[in-house]
PDB file of C-alpha atoms in Angstrom:
ATOM      1  CA  MET A   1      -1.086 -26.536  59.884  1.00  0.00           C
ATOM      2  CA  ILE A   2      -0.363 -26.707  63.357  1.00  0.00           C
ATOM      3  CA  THR A   3      -3.192 -26.247  66.048  1.00  0.00           C
ATOM      4  CA  LYS A   4      -3.002 -26.175  69.822  1.00  0.00           C
ATOM      5  CA  ASP A   5      -4.939 -29.616  69.816  1.00  0.00           C
ATOM      6  CA  MET A   6      -1.376 -31.220  68.432  1.00  0.00           C
ATOM      7  CA  THR A   7       0.740 -29.475  70.992  1.00  0.00           C
ATOM      8  CA  ARG A   8       0.958 -32.786  72.874  1.00  0.00           C
ATOM      9  CA  GLU A   9       1.544 -35.314  69.882  1.00  0.00           C
ATOM     10  CA  LEU A  10       4.697 -32.956  68.341  1.00  0.00           C
ATOM     11  CA  ILE A  11       6.891 -33.699  71.512  1.00  0.00           C
ATOM     12  CA  GLY A  12       9.550 -36.054  70.004  1.00  0.00           C
ATOM     13  CA  ARG A  13       8.491 -35.722  66.399  1.00  0.00           C
ATOM     14  CA  GLN A  14      11.251 -35.658  63.818  1.00  0.00           C
ATOM     15  CA  VAL A  15      11.836 -32.675  62.167  1.00  0.00           C
ATOM     16  CA  VAL A  16      12.136 -31.730  58.291  1.00  0.00           C
ATOM     17  CA  ASP A  17      13.262 -28.087  56.436  1.00  0.00           C
ATOM     18  CA  ASN A  18      11.489 -27.105  53.661  1.00  0.00           C
ATOM     19  CA  HIS A  19      13.481 -29.024  51.556  1.00  0.00           C
ATOM     20  CA  GLY A  20      12.430 -32.295  53.058  1.00  0.00           C
ATOM     21  CA  GLU A  21      16.370 -32.687  54.906  1.00  0.00           C
ATOM     22  CA  LYS A  22      16.026 -33.870  58.488  1.00  0.00           C
ATOM     23  CA  VAL A  23      16.713 -31.204  61.320  1.00  0.00           C
ATOM     24  CA  GLY A  24      16.410 -32.970  64.254  1.00  0.00           C
ATOM     25  CA  LYS A  25      13.768 -34.233  66.839  1.00  0.00           C
ATOM     26  CA  ILE A  26      11.051 -31.432  68.793  1.00  0.00           C
ATOM     27  CA  GLY A  27      12.007 -31.089  73.051  1.00  0.00           C
ATOM     28  CA  GLN A  28       9.374 -28.137  73.693  1.00  0.00           C
ATOM     29  CA  ILE A  29       6.740 -26.532  72.665  1.00  0.00           C
ATOM     30  CA  TYR A  30       6.138 -22.760  72.931  1.00  0.00           C
ATOM     31  CA  LEU A  31       2.641 -21.378  73.130  1.00  0.00           C
ATOM     32  CA  ASP A  32       1.039 -17.855  72.972  1.00  0.00           C
ATOM     33  CA  GLU A  33      -0.197 -16.455  76.334  1.00  0.00           C
ATOM     34  CA  ARG A  34      -3.075 -14.949  74.692  1.00  0.00           C
ATOM     35  CA  SER A  35      -4.405 -17.365  72.270  1.00  0.00           C
ATOM     36  CA  GLY A  36      -2.642 -20.700  73.297  1.00  0.00           C
ATOM     37  CA  ASP A  37      -1.190 -21.665  70.115  1.00  0.00           C
ATOM     38  CA  PRO A  38       1.991 -23.000  69.554  1.00  0.00           C
ATOM     39  CA  THR A  39       4.387 -20.490  67.957  1.00  0.00           C
ATOM     40  CA  TRP A  40       8.249 -21.646  68.570  1.00  0.00           C
ATOM     41  CA  ALA A  41       9.469 -25.051  69.162  1.00  0.00           C
ATOM     42  CA  THR A  42      13.098 -26.100  70.014  1.00  0.00           C
ATOM     43  CA  VAL A  43      14.590 -28.803  68.437  1.00  0.00           C
ATOM     44  CA  ASN A  44      17.754 -31.161  69.117  1.00  0.00           C
ATOM     45  CA  THR A  45      20.452 -30.980  66.842  1.00  0.00           C
ATOM     46  CA  GLY A  46      23.949 -30.448  66.844  1.00  0.00           C
ATOM     47  CA  LEU A  47      26.630 -33.793  67.737  1.00  0.00           C
ATOM     48  CA  PHE A  48      24.499 -36.551  69.240  1.00  0.00           C
ATOM     49  CA  GLY A  49      21.272 -33.951  69.901  1.00  0.00           C
ATOM     50  CA  THR A  50      22.906 -32.049  72.610  1.00  0.00           C
ATOM     51  CA  LYS A  51      22.518 -28.332  71.068  1.00  0.00           C
ATOM     52  CA  GLU A  52      18.484 -27.019  71.466  1.00  0.00           C
ATOM     53  CA  SER A  53      17.423 -24.070  68.600  1.00  0.00           C
ATOM     54  CA  PHE A  54      14.481 -22.483  68.434  1.00  0.00           C
ATOM     55  CA  VAL A  55      12.341 -23.131  65.476  1.00  0.00           C
ATOM     56  CA  PRO A  56       9.405 -21.255  64.320  1.00  0.00           C
ATOM     57  CA  LEU A  57       5.687 -23.443  63.569  1.00  0.00           C
ATOM     58  CA  GLN A  58       4.234 -20.739  61.686  1.00  0.00           C
ATOM     59  CA  ASN A  59       3.825 -22.476  58.166  1.00  0.00           C
ATOM     60  CA  ALA A  60       5.124 -25.436  59.724  1.00  0.00           C
ATOM     61  CA  ASP A  61       2.801 -28.498  59.267  1.00  0.00           C
ATOM     62  CA  VAL A  62       2.620 -32.094  59.746  1.00  0.00           C
ATOM     63  CA  HIS A  63       3.458 -34.941  56.815  1.00  0.00           C
ATOM     64  CA  ASP A  64       3.713 -38.416  57.210  1.00  0.00           C
ATOM     65  CA  ARG A  65       4.753 -38.035  60.964  1.00  0.00           C
ATOM     66  CA  ASP A  66       6.934 -35.491  60.284  1.00  0.00           C
ATOM     67  CA  VAL A  67       7.104 -31.872  61.152  1.00  0.00           C
ATOM     68  CA  ALA A  68       7.783 -29.793  58.238  1.00  0.00           C
ATOM     69  CA  LEU A  69       8.871 -26.202  58.700  1.00  0.00           C
ATOM     70  CA  GLY A  70       8.673 -23.553  56.582  1.00  0.00           C
ATOM     71  CA  VAL A  71      12.258 -22.911  56.990  1.00  0.00           C
ATOM     72  CA  GLU A  72      15.995 -24.220  55.945  1.00  0.00           C
ATOM     73  CA  LYS A  73      17.998 -26.577  57.911  1.00  0.00           C
ATOM     74  CA  LYS A  74      20.831 -23.897  58.014  1.00  0.00           C
ATOM     75  CA  ALA A  75      19.144 -21.382  59.413  1.00  0.00           C
ATOM     76  CA  VAL A  76      18.110 -23.820  61.901  1.00  0.00           C
ATOM     77  CA  LYS A  77      21.797 -24.307  62.597  1.00  0.00           C
ATOM     78  CA  ASP A  78      22.619 -20.859  62.369  1.00  0.00           C
ATOM     79  CA  CYS A  79      19.533 -20.109  65.008  1.00  0.00           C
ATOM     80  CA  PRO A  80      20.823 -17.117  67.694  1.00  0.00           C
ATOM     81  CA  HIS A  81      21.131 -18.664  71.315  1.00  0.00           C
ATOM     82  CA  VAL A  82      18.124 -17.305  72.979  1.00  0.00           C
ATOM     83  CA  GLY A  83      16.098 -18.010  76.393  1.00  0.00           C
ATOM     84  CA  ARG A  84      16.443 -21.938  77.867  1.00  0.00           C
ATOM     85  CA  SER A  85      13.708 -24.762  76.980  1.00  0.00           C
ATOM     86  CA  ASP A  86      12.290 -24.153  80.715  1.00  0.00           C
ATOM     87  CA  GLU A  87      12.285 -20.496  80.626  1.00  0.00           C
ATOM     88  CA  ARG A  88       9.772 -17.929  79.003  1.00  0.00           C
ATOM     89  CA  LEU A  89      10.891 -16.118  75.825  1.00  0.00           C
ATOM     90  CA  THR A  90      11.122 -12.414  76.270  1.00  0.00           C
ATOM     91  CA  GLY A  91      10.055  -9.900  73.500  1.00  0.00           C
ATOM     92  CA  SER A  92      13.395  -9.198  72.316  1.00  0.00           C
ATOM     93  CA  GLU A  93      14.130 -12.391  72.581  1.00  0.00           C
ATOM     94  CA  GLU A  94      11.154 -13.191  70.354  1.00  0.00           C
ATOM     95  CA  ASP A  95      12.098 -10.082  67.995  1.00  0.00           C
ATOM     96  CA  GLU A  96      15.632 -11.910  67.179  1.00  0.00           C
ATOM     97  CA  LEU A  97      14.191 -14.678  66.130  1.00  0.00           C
ATOM     98  CA  TYR A  98      12.144 -13.147  63.750  1.00  0.00           C
ATOM     99  CA  ARG A  99      14.505 -10.832  62.665  1.00  0.00           C
ATOM    100  CA  HIS A 100      16.470 -14.518  61.660  1.00  0.00           C
ATOM    101  CA  TYR A 101      14.171 -16.040  60.449  1.00  0.00           C
ATOM    102  CA  GLY A 102      12.955 -13.306  57.732  1.00  0.00           C
ATOM    103  CA  ILE A 103       9.271 -13.932  58.933  1.00  0.00           C
ATOM    104  CA  GLY A 104       6.219 -11.559  59.971  1.00  0.00           C
ATOM    105  CA  HIS A 105       4.935 -11.756  64.155  1.00  0.00           C
ATOM    106  CA  GLY A 106       2.651 -14.398  64.786  1.00  0.00           C
ATOM    107  CA  ASN A 107      -0.994 -14.975  64.120  1.00  0.00           C
ATOM    108  CA  GLY A 108      -2.602 -11.928  64.348  1.00  0.00           C
ATOM    109  CA  ASN A 109      -3.937 -12.049  67.840  1.00  0.00           C
ATOM    110  CA  GLY A 110      -0.741  -9.701  68.855  1.00  0.00           C
ATOM    111  CA  ARG A 111       2.521 -10.800  70.000  1.00  0.00           C
ATOM    112  CA  THR A 112       2.975 -10.600  74.054  1.00  0.00           C
ATOM    113  CA  ASP A 113       5.782  -9.688  75.755  1.00  0.00           C
ATOM    114  CA  ALA A 114       6.572 -13.725  76.446  1.00  0.00           C
ATOM    115  CA  ARG A 115       5.377 -17.152  75.653  1.00  0.00           C
ATOM    116  CA  HIS A 116       6.177 -20.340  77.352  1.00  0.00           C
ATOM    117  CA  ALA A 117       6.815 -23.988  77.075  1.00  0.00           C
ATOM    118  CA  THR A 118       4.306 -25.906  77.759  1.00  0.00           C
ATOM    119  CA  GLY A 119       2.459 -29.395  76.796  1.00  0.00           C
ATOM    120  CA  GLU A 120      -1.437 -27.680  77.639  1.00  0.00           C
ATOM    121  CA  ARG A 121      -0.154 -27.164  81.255  1.00  0.00           C
ATOM    122  CA  THR A 122       0.627 -23.392  83.338  1.00  0.00           C
ATOM    123  CA  ASP A 123       4.162 -23.228  84.114  1.00  0.00           C
ATOM    124  CA  ARG A 124       3.433 -24.731  87.961  1.00  0.00           C
ATOM    125  CA  ASP A 125       1.935 -27.612  86.252  1.00  0.00           C
ATOM    126  CA  ARG A 126       4.599 -27.740  83.713  1.00  0.00           C
ATOM    127  CA  THR A 127       7.128 -28.723  86.264  1.00  0.00           C
ATOM    128  CA  ASP A 128       5.474 -30.625  88.642  1.00  0.00           C
ATOM    129  CA  ARG A 129       4.152 -33.105  85.961  1.00  0.00           C
ATOM    130  CA  ALA A 130       6.654 -33.038  83.308  1.00  0.00           C
ATOM    131  CA  ASP A 131       8.381 -35.204  85.924  1.00  0.00           C
ATOM    132  CA  ARG A 132       6.246 -37.216  86.914  1.00  0.00           C
ATOM    133  CA  THR A 133       5.480 -41.131  85.696  1.00  0.00           C
ATOM    134  CA  GLY A 134       1.796 -41.072  86.294  1.00  0.00           C
ATOM    135  CA  ASP A 135       2.280 -42.331  90.154  1.00  0.00           C
ATOM    136  CA  ASP A 136       3.684 -41.194  93.103  1.00  0.00           C
ATOM    137  CA  ALA A 137       7.099 -41.045  91.754  1.00  0.00           C
ATOM    138  CA  MET A 138       9.000 -37.829  90.814  1.00  0.00           C
ATOM    139  CA  VAL A 139      11.829 -38.894  88.091  1.00  0.00           C
ATOM    140  CA  ARG A 140      15.489 -37.179  89.031  1.00  0.00           C
ATOM    141  CA  HIS A 141      17.152 -36.262  85.776  1.00  0.00           C
ATOM    142  CA  GLU A 142      21.302 -35.754  85.314  1.00  0.00           C
ATOM    143  CA  GLU A 143      23.079 -34.670  82.135  1.00  0.00           C
ATOM    144  CA  ASN A 144      25.662 -36.984  80.878  1.00  0.00           C
ATOM    145  CA  LEU A 145      28.902 -36.639  79.002  1.00  0.00           C
ATOM    146  CA  ARG A 146      28.576 -38.363  75.368  1.00  0.00           C
ATOM    147  CA  VAL A 147      31.979 -37.312  73.493  1.00  0.00           C
ATOM    148  CA  GLY A 148      33.123 -38.906  69.947  1.00  0.00           C
ATOM    149  CA  THR A 149      35.386 -37.711  67.401  1.00  0.00           C
ATOM    150  CA  GLU A 150      35.850 -36.153  64.401  1.00  0.00           C
ATOM    151  CA  THR A 151      38.638 -36.285  61.358  1.00  0.00           C
ATOM    152  CA  GLU A 152      39.984 -32.802  60.546  1.00  0.00           C
ATOM    153  CA  GLU A 153      43.200 -31.994  58.468  1.00  0.00           C
ATOM    154  CA  THR A 154      46.107 -30.764  60.687  1.00  0.00           C
ATOM    155  CA  GLY A 155      48.586 -30.034  57.799  1.00  0.00           C
ATOM    156  CA  ARG A 156      50.031 -31.509  54.616  1.00  0.00           C
ATOM    157  CA  VAL A 157      53.684 -33.237  54.011  1.00  0.00           C
ATOM    158  CA  ALA A 158      55.636 -32.886  50.251  1.00  0.00           C
ATOM    159  CA  LEU A 159      58.332 -35.056  49.341  1.00  0.00           C
ATOM    160  CA  ARG A 160      60.481 -32.738  46.820  1.00  0.00           C
ATOM    161  CA  LYS A 161      64.188 -33.549  45.533  1.00  0.00           C
ATOM    162  CA  TYR A 162      67.047 -31.545  44.490  1.00  0.00           C
ATOM    163  CA  VAL A 163      70.327 -31.963  43.624  1.00  0.00           C
ATOM    164  CA  VAL A 164      73.906 -31.575  45.438  1.00  0.00           C
ATOM    165  CA  THR A 165      77.375 -32.545  45.207  1.00  0.00           C
ATOM    166  CA  GLU A 166      79.712 -33.976  46.938  1.00  0.00           C
ATOM    167  CA  ASP A 167      83.809 -34.970  46.481  1.00  0.00           C
ATOM    168  CA  GLN A 168      84.750 -38.389  46.286  1.00  0.00           C
ATOM    169  CA  THR A 169      87.857 -40.114  45.872  1.00  0.00           C
ATOM    170  CA  VAL A 170      88.393 -43.775  44.385  1.00  0.00           C
ATOM    171  CA  THR A 171      92.096 -45.580  44.432  1.00  0.00           C
ATOM    172  CA  VAL A 172      92.119 -47.233  41.368  1.00  0.00           C
ATOM    173  CA  PRO A 173      95.450 -49.781  40.438  1.00  0.00           C
ATOM    174  CA  VAL A 174      97.425 -48.588  37.731  1.00  0.00           C
ATOM    175  CA  SER A 175     100.167 -50.570  35.874  1.00  0.00           C
ATOM    176  CA  HIS A 176     102.755 -49.247  33.408  1.00  0.00           C
ATOM    177  CA  GLU A 177     106.273 -50.753  31.434  1.00  0.00           C
ATOM    178  CA  GLU A 178     109.927 -49.962  32.879  1.00  0.00           C
ATOM    179  CA  VAL A 179     112.824 -50.631  31.092  1.00  0.00           C
ATOM    180  CA  ARG A 180     115.555 -53.142  31.878  1.00  0.00           C
ATOM    181  CA  LEU A 181     118.797 -54.527  30.309  1.00  0.00           C
ATOM    182  CA  GLU A 182     118.535 -58.548  29.841  1.00  0.00           C
ATOM    183  CA  ARG A 183     121.967 -60.422  28.459  1.00  0.00           C
ATOM    184  CA  GLU A 184     121.977 -63.605  26.985  1.00  0.00           C
ATOM    185  CA  PRO A 185     125.292 -65.649  26.419  1.00  0.00           C
ATOM    186  CA  ILE A 186     125.110 -67.333  22.450  1.00  0.00           C
ATOM    187  CA  ASP A 187     126.829 -70.630  22.517  1.00  0.00           C
ATOM    188  CA  GLY A 188     129.366 -71.569  20.289  1.00  0.00           C
ATOM    189  CA  THR A 189     127.017 -73.581  17.444  1.00  0.00           C
ATOM    190  CA  GLU A 190     124.731 -70.180  17.420  1.00  0.00           C
ATOM    191  CA  ALA A 191     127.323 -68.065  17.010  1.00  0.00           C
ATOM    192  CA  THR A 192     128.644 -69.959  13.712  1.00  0.00           C
ATOM    193  CA  ALA A 193     125.617 -70.258  12.348  1.00  0.00           C
ATOM    194  CA  ARG A 194     125.194 -66.328  12.746  1.00  0.00           C
ATOM    195  CA  PRO A 195     128.310 -64.709  11.620  1.00  0.00           C
ATOM    196  CA  GLY A 196     128.453 -60.972  13.206  1.00  0.00           C
ATOM    197  CA  ALA A 197     129.448 -57.827  11.764  1.00  0.00           C
ATOM    198  CA  MET A 198     130.793 -54.874  13.296  1.00  0.00           C
ATOM    199  CA  GLY A 199     129.827 -51.592  13.033  1.00  0.00           C
ATOM    200  CA  GLU A 200     126.955 -49.256  14.911  1.00  0.00           C
ATOM    201  CA  ALA A 201     123.375 -50.389  15.416  1.00  0.00           C
ATOM    202  CA  GLU A 202     120.470 -49.014  17.393  1.00  0.00           C
ATOM    203  CA  HIS A 203     117.028 -50.800  18.546  1.00  0.00           C
ATOM    204  CA  GLU A 204     113.832 -49.029  19.984  1.00  0.00           C
ATOM    205  CA  VAL A 205     111.382 -50.770  22.661  1.00  0.00           C
ATOM    206  CA  THR A 206     108.014 -48.579  23.421  1.00  0.00           C
ATOM    207  CA  LEU A 207     106.922 -48.288  26.741  1.00  0.00           C
ATOM    208  CA  HIS A 208     103.477 -48.563  27.999  1.00  0.00           C
ATOM    209  CA  ARG A 209     101.369 -47.353  31.319  1.00  0.00           C
ATOM    210  CA  GLU A 210      98.020 -47.349  32.149  1.00  0.00           C
ATOM    211  CA  ARG A 211      96.393 -43.877  33.709  1.00  0.00           C
ATOM    212  CA  PRO A 212      92.906 -43.792  35.234  1.00  0.00           C
ATOM    213  CA  VAL A 213      90.020 -42.940  32.994  1.00  0.00           C
ATOM    214  CA  VAL A 214      87.022 -40.993  34.838  1.00  0.00           C
ATOM    215  CA  ASP A 215      83.439 -41.503  33.504  1.00  0.00           C
ATOM    216  CA  LYS A 216      80.103 -40.864  35.153  1.00  0.00           C
ATOM    217  CA  THR A 217      76.655 -43.000  34.896  1.00  0.00           C
ATOM    218  CA  THR A 218      73.429 -42.313  36.332  1.00  0.00           C
ATOM    219  CA  GLU A 219      71.714 -45.463  38.632  1.00  0.00           C
ATOM    220  CA  ALA A 220      68.949 -46.127  40.784  1.00  0.00           C
ATOM    221  CA  VAL A 221      69.782 -46.449  44.486  1.00  0.00           C
ATOM    222  CA  GLU A 222      66.165 -46.345  46.405  1.00  0.00           C
ATOM    223  CA  LYS A 223      63.397 -45.687  46.299  1.00  0.00           C
ATOM    224  CA  VAL A 224      60.924 -42.765  49.401  1.00  0.00           C
ATOM    225  CA  ARG A 225      57.324 -42.424  49.450  1.00  0.00           C
ATOM    226  CA  LEU A 226      55.860 -40.858  52.205  1.00  0.00           C
ATOM    227  CA  GLY A 227      52.990 -43.339  54.276  1.00  0.00           C
ATOM    228  CA  THR A 228      50.876 -42.533  57.275  1.00  0.00           C
ATOM    229  CA  ARG A 229      50.534 -44.377  60.564  1.00  0.00           C
ATOM    230  CA  THR A 230      47.564 -43.876  62.785  1.00  0.00           C
ATOM    231  CA  VAL A 231      48.838 -43.172  66.718  1.00  0.00           C
ATOM    232  CA  THR A 232      45.959 -43.328  69.328  1.00  0.00           C
ATOM    233  CA  GLU A 233      46.767 -41.206  72.580  1.00  0.00           C
ATOM    234  CA  ASP A 234      44.511 -40.397  75.358  1.00  0.00           C
ATOM    235  CA  GLU A 235      43.182 -37.077  75.446  1.00  0.00           C
ATOM    236  CA  LYS A 236      40.700 -35.124  78.416  1.00  0.00           C
ATOM    237  CA  VAL A 237      37.750 -33.327  77.834  1.00  0.00           C
ATOM    238  CA  SER A 238      35.398 -31.745  80.291  1.00  0.00           C
ATOM    239  CA  ASP A 239      32.138 -29.739  80.091  1.00  0.00           C
ATOM    240  CA  THR A 240      29.644 -28.733  83.070  1.00  0.00           C
ATOM    241  CA  VAL A 241      26.890 -30.925  83.920  1.00  0.00           C
ATOM    242  CA  ARG A 242      23.646 -30.618  85.647  1.00  0.00           C
ATOM    243  CA  LYS A 243      22.170 -32.624  88.220  1.00  0.00           C
ATOM    244  CA  GLU A 244      18.723 -32.628  89.243  1.00  0.00           C
ATOM    245  CA  ARG A 245      17.924 -32.354  93.142  1.00  0.00           C
ATOM    246  CA  ILE A 246      14.861 -33.528  95.148  1.00  0.00           C
ATOM    247  CA  GLU A 247      13.848 -32.315  98.692  1.00  0.00           C
ATOM    248  CA  VAL A 248      10.944 -33.059 100.725  1.00  0.00           C
ATOM    249  CA  ASP A 249       8.792 -30.754 101.948  1.00  0.00           C
ATOM    250  CA  ASP A 250       8.529 -32.427 105.484  1.00  0.00           C
ATOM    251  CA  PRO A 251       7.760 -29.558 107.949  1.00  0.00           C
ATOM    252  CA  GLN A 252       6.289 -32.597 110.411  1.00  0.00           C
ATOM    253  CA  HIS A 253       9.988 -34.723 110.320  1.00  0.00           C
ATOM    254  CA  ALA A 254       8.495 -37.737 109.240  1.00  0.00           C
ATOM    255  CA  LEU A 255      11.525 -38.364 107.287  1.00  0.00           C
ATOM    256  CA  PRO A 256      14.919 -38.705 109.139  1.00  0.00           C
ATOM    257  CA  ARG A 257      16.705 -36.116 108.057  1.00  0.00           C
ATOM    258  CA  ASP A 258      19.210 -38.274 105.736  1.00  0.00           C
ATOM    259  CA  GLU A 259      16.548 -39.197 103.413  1.00  0.00           C
ATOM    260  CA  ARG A 260      15.156 -35.591 102.944  1.00  0.00           C
ATOM    261  CA  ARG A 261      17.718 -35.296  99.796  1.00  0.00           C
ATOM    262  CA  SER A 262      18.556 -37.211  96.617  1.00  0.00           C
TER     263      SER A 262
END
């Protein structure tokens, strides 16, 4: 059980949900105005811990220095955005938080219309003391942008193969035979050896020619695959940041004018 004597020790501690999963670290504790009991806390969540979510301290306890909540991490992430960590919670804002977490009101002392963030200090002391380091110096704070990147799917590309037809013309050399008349005289010796005979005769010659023959074969010509490459480009992001300014309340004008503000 979280008691008001433990309030100051809880700041900055790790918070886990009811399953032991880490949620974030405690930033502020909100106390009941009537009883002074701690009832709510803000937890730094989100990327780089830049988001603050309200969590109920009802049914919460400390286990091995971690603050164990009675709710799930998803409920904390989906917590409605109410109030600010340095302001009071109104009654309607508390009601919205109670409805979101599905828990009853408080500890039996009666719900007040507002609860305030404190480390066992009043609203005015909280502002004055929280910014001091134990001496006479006041600490000034500034918000800085911390930007990261995450990878998301932007689209898909697929390879698809289909068949097209086209006309192709190839020149092929072909040959053919032609008839020509050749005459060869017979000398006297051959004429004596081959006595001739008068009469009719016929001799036939077969002619040949080449013609184109078309056949088709399928063969591999190339490989096509999809690959990716990483291209880095500069992209500008912007947001609003807050800065604290410190002014000197110097009615006697003990400091020069240009040193009264920082």
